[in-house]
PDB file of C-alpha atoms in Angstrom:
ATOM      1  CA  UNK O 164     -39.710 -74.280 -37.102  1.00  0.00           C
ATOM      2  CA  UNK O 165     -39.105 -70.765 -35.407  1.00  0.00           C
ATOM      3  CA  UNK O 166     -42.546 -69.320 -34.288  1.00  0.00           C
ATOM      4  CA  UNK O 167     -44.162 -73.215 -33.512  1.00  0.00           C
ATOM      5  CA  UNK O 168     -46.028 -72.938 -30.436  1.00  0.00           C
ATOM      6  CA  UNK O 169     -43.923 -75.660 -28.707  1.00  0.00           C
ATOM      7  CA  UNK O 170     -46.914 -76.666 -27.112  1.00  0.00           C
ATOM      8  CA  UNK O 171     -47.492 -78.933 -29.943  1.00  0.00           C
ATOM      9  CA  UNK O 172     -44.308 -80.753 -29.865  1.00  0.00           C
ATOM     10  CA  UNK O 173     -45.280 -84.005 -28.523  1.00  0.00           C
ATOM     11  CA  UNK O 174     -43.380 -87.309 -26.868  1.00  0.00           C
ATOM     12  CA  UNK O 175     -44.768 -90.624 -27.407  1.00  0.00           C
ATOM     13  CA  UNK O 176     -45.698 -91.086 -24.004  1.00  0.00           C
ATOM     14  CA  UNK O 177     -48.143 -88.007 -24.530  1.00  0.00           C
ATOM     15  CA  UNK O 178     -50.493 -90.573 -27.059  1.00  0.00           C
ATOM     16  CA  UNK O 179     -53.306 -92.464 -25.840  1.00  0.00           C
ATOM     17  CA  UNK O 180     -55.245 -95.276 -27.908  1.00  0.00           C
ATOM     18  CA  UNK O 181     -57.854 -93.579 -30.523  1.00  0.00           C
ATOM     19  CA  UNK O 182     -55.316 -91.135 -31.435  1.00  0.00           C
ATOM     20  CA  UNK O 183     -55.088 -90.822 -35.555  1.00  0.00           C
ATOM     21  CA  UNK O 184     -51.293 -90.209 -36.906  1.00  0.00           C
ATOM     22  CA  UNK O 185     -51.051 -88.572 -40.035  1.00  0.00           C
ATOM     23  CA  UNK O 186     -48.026 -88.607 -41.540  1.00  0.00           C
ATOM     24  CA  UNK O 187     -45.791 -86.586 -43.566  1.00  0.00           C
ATOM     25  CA  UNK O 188     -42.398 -88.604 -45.217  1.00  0.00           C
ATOM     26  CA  UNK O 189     -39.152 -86.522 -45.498  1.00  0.00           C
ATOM     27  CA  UNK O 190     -38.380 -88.179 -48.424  1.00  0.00           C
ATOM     28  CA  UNK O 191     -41.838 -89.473 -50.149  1.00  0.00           C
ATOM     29  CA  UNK O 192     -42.005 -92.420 -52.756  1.00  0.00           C
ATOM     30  CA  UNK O 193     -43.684 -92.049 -55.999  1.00  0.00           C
ATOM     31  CA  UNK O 194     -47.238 -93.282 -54.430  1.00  0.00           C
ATOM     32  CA  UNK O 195     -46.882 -91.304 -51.927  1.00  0.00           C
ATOM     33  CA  UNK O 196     -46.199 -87.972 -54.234  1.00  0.00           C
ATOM     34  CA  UNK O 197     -49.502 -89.579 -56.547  1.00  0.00           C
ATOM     35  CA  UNK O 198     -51.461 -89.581 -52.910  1.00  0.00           C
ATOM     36  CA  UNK O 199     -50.134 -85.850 -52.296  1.00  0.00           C
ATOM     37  CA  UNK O 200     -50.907 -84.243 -55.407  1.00  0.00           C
ATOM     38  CA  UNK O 201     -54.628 -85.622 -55.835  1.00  0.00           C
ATOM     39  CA  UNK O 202     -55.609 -84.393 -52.488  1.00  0.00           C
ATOM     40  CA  UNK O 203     -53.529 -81.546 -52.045  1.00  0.00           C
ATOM     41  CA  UNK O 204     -52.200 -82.525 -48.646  1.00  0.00           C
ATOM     42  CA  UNK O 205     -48.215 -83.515 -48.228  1.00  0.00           C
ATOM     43  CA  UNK O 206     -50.085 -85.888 -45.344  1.00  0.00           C
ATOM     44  CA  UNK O 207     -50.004 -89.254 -47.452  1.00  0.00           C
ATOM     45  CA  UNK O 208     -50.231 -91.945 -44.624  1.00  0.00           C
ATOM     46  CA  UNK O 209     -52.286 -92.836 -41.532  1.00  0.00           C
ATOM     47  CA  UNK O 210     -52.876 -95.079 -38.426  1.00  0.00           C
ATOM     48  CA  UNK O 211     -54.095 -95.228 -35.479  1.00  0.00           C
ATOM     49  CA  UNK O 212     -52.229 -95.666 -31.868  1.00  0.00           C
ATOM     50  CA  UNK O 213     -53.243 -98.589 -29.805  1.00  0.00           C
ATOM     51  CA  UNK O 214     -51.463 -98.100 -26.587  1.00  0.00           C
ATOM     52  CA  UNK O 215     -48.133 -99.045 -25.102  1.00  0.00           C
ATOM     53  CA  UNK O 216     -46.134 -97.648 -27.845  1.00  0.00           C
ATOM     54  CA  UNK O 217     -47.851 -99.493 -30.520  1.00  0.00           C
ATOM     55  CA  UNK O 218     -50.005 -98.609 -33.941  1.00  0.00           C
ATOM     56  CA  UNK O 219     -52.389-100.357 -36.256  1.00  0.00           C
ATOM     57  CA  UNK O 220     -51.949 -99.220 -39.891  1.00  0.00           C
ATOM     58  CA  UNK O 221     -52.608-100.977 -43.708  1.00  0.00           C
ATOM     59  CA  UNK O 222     -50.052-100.981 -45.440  1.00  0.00           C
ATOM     60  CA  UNK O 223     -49.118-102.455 -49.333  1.00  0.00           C
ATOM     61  CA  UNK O 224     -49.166-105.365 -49.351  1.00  0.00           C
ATOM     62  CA  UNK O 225     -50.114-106.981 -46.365  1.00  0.00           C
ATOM     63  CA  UNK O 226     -53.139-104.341 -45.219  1.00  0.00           C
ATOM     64  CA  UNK O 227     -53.520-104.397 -42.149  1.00  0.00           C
ATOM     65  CA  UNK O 228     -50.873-104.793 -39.218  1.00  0.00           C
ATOM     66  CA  UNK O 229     -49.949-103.765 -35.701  1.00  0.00           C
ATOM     67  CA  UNK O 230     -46.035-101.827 -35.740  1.00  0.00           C
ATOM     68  CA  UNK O 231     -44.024 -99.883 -32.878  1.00  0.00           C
ATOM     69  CA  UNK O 232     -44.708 -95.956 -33.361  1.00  0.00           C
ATOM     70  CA  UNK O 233     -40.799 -95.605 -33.041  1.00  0.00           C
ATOM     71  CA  UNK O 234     -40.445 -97.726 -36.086  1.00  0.00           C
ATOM     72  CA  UNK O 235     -43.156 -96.028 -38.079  1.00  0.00           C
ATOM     73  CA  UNK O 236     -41.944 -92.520 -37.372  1.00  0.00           C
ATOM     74  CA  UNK O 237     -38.671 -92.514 -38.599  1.00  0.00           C
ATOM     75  CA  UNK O 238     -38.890 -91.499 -41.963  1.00  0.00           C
ATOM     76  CA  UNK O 239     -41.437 -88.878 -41.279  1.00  0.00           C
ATOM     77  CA  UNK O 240     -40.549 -84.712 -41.826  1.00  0.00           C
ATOM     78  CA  UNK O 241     -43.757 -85.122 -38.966  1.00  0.00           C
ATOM     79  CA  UNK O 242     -46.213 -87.125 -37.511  1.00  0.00           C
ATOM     80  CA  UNK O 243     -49.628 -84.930 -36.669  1.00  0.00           C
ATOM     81  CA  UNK O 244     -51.629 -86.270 -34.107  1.00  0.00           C
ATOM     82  CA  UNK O 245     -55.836 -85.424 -33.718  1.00  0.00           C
ATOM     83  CA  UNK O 246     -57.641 -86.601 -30.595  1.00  0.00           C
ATOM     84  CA  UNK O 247     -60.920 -87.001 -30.429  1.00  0.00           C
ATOM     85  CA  UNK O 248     -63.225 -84.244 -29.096  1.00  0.00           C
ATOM     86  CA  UNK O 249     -65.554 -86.675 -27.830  1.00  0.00           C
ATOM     87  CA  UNK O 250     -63.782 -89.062 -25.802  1.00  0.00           C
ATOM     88  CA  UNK O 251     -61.918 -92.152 -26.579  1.00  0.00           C
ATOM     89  CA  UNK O 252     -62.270 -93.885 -22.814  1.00  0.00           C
ATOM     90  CA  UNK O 253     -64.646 -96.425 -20.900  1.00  0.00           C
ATOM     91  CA  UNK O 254     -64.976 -99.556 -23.410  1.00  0.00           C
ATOM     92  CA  UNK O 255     -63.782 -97.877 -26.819  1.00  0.00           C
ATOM     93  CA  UNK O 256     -59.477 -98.539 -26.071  1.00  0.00           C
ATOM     94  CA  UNK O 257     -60.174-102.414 -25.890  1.00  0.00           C
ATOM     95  CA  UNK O 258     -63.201-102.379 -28.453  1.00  0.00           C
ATOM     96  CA  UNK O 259     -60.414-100.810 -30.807  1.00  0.00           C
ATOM     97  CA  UNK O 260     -57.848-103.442 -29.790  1.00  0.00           C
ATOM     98  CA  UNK O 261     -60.748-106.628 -30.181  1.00  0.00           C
ATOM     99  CA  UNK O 262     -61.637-104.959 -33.898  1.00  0.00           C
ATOM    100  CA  UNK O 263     -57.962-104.803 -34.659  1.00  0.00           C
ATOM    101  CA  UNK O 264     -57.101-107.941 -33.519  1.00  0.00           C
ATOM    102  CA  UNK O 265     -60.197-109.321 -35.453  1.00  0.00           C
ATOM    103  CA  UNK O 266     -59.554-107.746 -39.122  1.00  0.00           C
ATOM    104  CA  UNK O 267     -55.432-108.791 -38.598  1.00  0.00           C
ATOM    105  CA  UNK O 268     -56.929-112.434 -38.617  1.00  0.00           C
ATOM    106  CA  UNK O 269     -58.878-112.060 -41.353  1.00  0.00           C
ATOM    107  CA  UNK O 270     -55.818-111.040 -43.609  1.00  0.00           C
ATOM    108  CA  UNK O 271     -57.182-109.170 -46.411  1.00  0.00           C
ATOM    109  CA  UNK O 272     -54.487-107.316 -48.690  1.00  0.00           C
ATOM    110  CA  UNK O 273     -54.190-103.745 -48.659  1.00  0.00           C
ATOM    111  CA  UNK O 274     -56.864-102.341 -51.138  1.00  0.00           C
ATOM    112  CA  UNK O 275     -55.524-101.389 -53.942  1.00  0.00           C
ATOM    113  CA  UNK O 276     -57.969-101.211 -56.786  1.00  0.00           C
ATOM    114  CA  UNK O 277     -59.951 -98.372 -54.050  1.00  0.00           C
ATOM    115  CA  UNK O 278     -56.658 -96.771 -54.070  1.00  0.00           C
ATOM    116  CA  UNK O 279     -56.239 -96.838 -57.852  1.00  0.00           C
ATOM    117  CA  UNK O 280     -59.648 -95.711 -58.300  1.00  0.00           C
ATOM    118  CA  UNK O 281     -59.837 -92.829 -55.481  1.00  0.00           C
ATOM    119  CA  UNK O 282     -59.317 -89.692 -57.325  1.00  0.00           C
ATOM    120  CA  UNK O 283     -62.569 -90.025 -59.327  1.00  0.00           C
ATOM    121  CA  UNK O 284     -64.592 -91.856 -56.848  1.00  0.00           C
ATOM    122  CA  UNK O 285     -63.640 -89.654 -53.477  1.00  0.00           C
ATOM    123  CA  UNK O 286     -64.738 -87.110 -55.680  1.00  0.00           C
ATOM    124  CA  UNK O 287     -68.094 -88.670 -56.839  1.00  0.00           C
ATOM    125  CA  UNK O 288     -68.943 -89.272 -53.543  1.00  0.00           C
ATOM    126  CA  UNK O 289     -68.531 -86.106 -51.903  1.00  0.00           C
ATOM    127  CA  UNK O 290     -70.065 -84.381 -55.207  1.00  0.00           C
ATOM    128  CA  UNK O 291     -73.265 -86.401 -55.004  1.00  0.00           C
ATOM    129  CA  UNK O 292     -73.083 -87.074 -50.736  1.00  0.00           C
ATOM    130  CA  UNK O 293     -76.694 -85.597 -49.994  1.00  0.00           C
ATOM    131  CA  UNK O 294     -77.601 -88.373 -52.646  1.00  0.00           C
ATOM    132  CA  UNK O 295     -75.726 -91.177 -51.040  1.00  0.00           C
ATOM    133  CA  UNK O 296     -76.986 -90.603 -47.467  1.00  0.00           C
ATOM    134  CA  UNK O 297     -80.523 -90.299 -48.510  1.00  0.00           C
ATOM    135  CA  UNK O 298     -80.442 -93.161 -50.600  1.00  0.00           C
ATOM    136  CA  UNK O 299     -78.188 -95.448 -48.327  1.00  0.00           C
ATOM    137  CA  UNK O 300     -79.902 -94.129 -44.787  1.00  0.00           C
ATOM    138  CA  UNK O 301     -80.249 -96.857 -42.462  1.00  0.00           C
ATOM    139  CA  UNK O 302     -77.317 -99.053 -43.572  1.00  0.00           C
ATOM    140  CA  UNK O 303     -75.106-100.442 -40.906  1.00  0.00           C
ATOM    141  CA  UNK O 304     -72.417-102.406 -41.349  1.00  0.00           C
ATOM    142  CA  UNK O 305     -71.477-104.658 -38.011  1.00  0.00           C
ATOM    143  CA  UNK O 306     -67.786-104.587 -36.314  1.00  0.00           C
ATOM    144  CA  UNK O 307     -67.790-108.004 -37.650  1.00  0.00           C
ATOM    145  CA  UNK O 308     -68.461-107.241 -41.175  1.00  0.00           C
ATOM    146  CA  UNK O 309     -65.896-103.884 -41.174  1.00  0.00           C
ATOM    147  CA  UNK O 310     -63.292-106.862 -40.081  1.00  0.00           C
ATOM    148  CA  UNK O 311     -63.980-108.724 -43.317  1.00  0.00           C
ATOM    149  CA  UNK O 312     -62.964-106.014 -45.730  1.00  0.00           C
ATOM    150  CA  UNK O 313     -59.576-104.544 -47.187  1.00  0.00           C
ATOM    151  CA  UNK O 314     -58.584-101.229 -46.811  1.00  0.00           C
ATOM    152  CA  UNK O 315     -56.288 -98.648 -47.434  1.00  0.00           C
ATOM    153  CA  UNK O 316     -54.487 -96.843 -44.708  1.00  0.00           C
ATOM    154  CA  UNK O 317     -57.061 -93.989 -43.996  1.00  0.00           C
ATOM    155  CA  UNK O 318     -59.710 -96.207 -45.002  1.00  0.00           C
ATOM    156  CA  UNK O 319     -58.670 -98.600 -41.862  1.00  0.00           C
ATOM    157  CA  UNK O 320     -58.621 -95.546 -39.533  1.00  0.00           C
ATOM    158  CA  UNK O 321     -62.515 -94.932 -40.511  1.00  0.00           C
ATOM    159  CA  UNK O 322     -63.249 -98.545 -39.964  1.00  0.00           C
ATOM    160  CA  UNK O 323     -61.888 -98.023 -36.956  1.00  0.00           C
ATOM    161  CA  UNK O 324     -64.089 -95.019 -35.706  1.00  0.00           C
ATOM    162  CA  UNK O 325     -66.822 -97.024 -36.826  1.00  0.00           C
ATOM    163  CA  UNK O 326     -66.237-100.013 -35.252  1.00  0.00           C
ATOM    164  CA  UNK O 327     -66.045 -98.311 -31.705  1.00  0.00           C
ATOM    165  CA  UNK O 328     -69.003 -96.445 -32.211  1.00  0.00           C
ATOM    166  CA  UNK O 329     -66.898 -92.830 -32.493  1.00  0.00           C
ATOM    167  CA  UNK O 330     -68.873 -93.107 -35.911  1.00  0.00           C
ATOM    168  CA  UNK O 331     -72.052 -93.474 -35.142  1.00  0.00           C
ATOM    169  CA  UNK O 332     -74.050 -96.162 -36.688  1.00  0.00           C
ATOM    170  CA  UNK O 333     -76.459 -93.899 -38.219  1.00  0.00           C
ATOM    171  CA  UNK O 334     -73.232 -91.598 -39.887  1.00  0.00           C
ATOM    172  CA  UNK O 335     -72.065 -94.759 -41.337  1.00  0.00           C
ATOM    173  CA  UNK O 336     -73.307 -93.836 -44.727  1.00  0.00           C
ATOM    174  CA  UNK O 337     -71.620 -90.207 -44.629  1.00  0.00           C
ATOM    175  CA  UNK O 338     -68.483 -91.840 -43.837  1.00  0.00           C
ATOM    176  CA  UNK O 339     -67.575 -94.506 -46.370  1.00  0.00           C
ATOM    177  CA  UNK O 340     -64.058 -95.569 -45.848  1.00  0.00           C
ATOM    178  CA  UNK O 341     -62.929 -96.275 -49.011  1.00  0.00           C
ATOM    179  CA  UNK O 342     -63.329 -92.658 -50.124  1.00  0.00           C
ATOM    180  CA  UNK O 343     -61.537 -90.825 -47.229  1.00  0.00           C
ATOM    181  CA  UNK O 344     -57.388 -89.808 -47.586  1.00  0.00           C
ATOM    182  CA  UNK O 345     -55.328 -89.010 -44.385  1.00  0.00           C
ATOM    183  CA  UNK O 346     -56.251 -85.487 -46.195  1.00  0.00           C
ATOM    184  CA  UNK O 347     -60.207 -85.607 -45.201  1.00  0.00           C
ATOM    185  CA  UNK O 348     -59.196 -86.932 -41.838  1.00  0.00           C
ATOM    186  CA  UNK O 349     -57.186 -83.360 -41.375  1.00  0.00           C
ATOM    187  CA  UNK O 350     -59.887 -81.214 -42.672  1.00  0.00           C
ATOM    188  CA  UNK O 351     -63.060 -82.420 -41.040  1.00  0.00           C
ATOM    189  CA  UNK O 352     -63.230 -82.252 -37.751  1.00  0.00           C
ATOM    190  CA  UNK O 353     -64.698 -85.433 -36.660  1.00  0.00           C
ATOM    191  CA  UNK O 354     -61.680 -87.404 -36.674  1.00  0.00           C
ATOM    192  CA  UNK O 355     -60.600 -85.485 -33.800  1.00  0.00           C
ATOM    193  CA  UNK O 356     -58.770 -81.763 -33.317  1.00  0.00           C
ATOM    194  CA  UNK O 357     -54.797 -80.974 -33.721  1.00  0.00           C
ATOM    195  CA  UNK O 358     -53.222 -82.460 -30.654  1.00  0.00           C
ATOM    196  CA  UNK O 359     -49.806 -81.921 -31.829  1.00  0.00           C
ATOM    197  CA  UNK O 360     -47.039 -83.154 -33.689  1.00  0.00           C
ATOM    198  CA  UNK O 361     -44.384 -86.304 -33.406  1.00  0.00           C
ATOM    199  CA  UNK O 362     -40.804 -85.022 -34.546  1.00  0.00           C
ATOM    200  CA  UNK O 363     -38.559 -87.380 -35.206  1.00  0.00           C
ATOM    201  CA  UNK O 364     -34.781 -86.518 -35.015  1.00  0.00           C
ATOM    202  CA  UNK O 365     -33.719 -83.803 -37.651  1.00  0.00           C
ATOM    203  CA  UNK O 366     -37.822 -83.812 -37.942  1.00  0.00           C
ATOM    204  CA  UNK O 367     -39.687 -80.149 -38.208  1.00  0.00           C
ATOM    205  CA  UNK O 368     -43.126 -78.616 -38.554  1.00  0.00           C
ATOM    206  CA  UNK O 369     -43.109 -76.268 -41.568  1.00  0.00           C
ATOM    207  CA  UNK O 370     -44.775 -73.026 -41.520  1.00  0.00           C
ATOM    208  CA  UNK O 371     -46.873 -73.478 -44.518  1.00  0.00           C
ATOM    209  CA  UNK O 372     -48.554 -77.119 -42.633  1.00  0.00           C
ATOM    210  CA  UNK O 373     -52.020 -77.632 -43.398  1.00  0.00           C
ATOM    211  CA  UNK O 374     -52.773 -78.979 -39.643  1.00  0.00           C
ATOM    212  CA  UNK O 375     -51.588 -75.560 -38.754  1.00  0.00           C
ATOM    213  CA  UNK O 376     -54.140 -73.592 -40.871  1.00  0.00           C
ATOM    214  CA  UNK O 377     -57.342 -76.357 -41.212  1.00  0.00           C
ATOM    215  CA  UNK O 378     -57.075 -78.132 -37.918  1.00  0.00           C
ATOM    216  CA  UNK O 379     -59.168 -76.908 -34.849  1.00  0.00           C
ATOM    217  CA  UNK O 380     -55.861 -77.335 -31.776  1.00  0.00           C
ATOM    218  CA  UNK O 381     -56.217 -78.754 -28.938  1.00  0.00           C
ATOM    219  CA  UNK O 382     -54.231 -76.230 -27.343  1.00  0.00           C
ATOM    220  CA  UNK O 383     -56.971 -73.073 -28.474  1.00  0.00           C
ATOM    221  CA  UNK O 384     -59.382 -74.423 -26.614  1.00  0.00           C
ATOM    222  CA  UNK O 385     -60.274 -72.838 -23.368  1.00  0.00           C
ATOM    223  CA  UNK O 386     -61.351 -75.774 -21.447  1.00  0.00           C
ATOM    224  CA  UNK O 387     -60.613 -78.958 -19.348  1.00  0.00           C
ATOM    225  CA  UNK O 388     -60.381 -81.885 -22.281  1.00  0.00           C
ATOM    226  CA  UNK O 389     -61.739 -85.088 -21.523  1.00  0.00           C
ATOM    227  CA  UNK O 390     -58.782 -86.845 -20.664  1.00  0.00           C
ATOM    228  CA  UNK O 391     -57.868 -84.425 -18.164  1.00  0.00           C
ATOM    229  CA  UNK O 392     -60.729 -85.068 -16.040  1.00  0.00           C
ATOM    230  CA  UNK O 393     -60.938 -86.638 -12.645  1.00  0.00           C
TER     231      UNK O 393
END
């Protein structure tokens, strides 16, 4: 980790609700290596950080749930953070706890088959996206309604976004959840810019990390962010 602006290396307490965790196991499980090498990213898992220590994540087989962050972080080589660029105060902490709360009731499995099926399909979408928008422009799907579906893991964080408005109703169609990895949410830049990085003990932020190269930081940016302000 020599070289690592230490500015990245975060504490918990540094979080604040809306932040995405992307995270990248020490030791990763066959899906996870599956998940790695069809998007090219060692980043195989996310969630998204409520507040007071705590995360909402799917995971297989339950979908979604609501863990401790020192729980989930354990077996991670590192934990990237984004924040949003836009803000992530006023109503949208407790509209993100409400649509949590709401889709945990509804207990729908983790979604498999969109896992399964995500190599071809991700890439279908994004192939043929002009398409999709056009043809699907103007279709909103309500908080309630996001609530009643499964998801994968990065496929909750989009519901997410959505549900609090930080995806706008009218990008709904450009952002389908079921064809987004924890990979797209590093590389495009409305899920929020490089905060930093989670390191759990023994933990370390290799060189070659694609946060590092793709990601626009937090920490480049020559201004007062949003959560700084009076």
């Amino acid at each position: 980790m020599t070289d690592i602006d230490t500015s990245l290396i975060l504490q918990p307490e540094d979080l604040l609700p809306g932040d995405i965790l992307l995270f990248r196991w020490s030791e990763p499980d066959s899906l996870a290596r599956r998940i790695s090498a069809s998007t090219g990213s060692p980043y195989t898992h996310a969630a998204i950080y409520l507040g007071d220590g705590i995360i909402a994540e799917s995971v297989s087989p339950d979908g979604p749930v609501q863990n401790a962050l020192a729980d989930a972080i354990g077996l991670s080589e590192c934990v990237g953070v984004l924040r949003s660029q836009l803000g992530f105060n006023g109503e949208r902490p407790a509209a993100l706890a409400s649509f949590v709360k709401s889709v945990i009731a509804e207990a729908k499995p983790f979604h498999w088959h969109a896992l399964v099926s995500f190599t071809d399909e991700s890439r279908e979408f994004f192939d043929h996206a002009l398409e999709r928008v056009r043809d699907n422009y103007g279709q909103v799907a309500t908080s309630a309604e996001l609530a009643a579906r499964s998801y994968f893991c990065s496929g909750f964080v989009v519901a997410c976004l959505q549900a609090v408005k930080l995806i706008g109703e009218s990008a709904q169609v450009a952002y389908p959840p079921e064809y987004f990895s924890p990979a797209h949410l590093h590389s495009d830049p409305a899920f929020g810019w490089l905060l930093g990085f989670l390191l759990p003990p023994g933990g370390s932020i290799p060189h070659d990390d694609p946060l590092l190269a793709q990601a626009t930081r937090w920490a480049d940016i020559d201004e007062v962010p949003w959560w700084e302000h009076p």
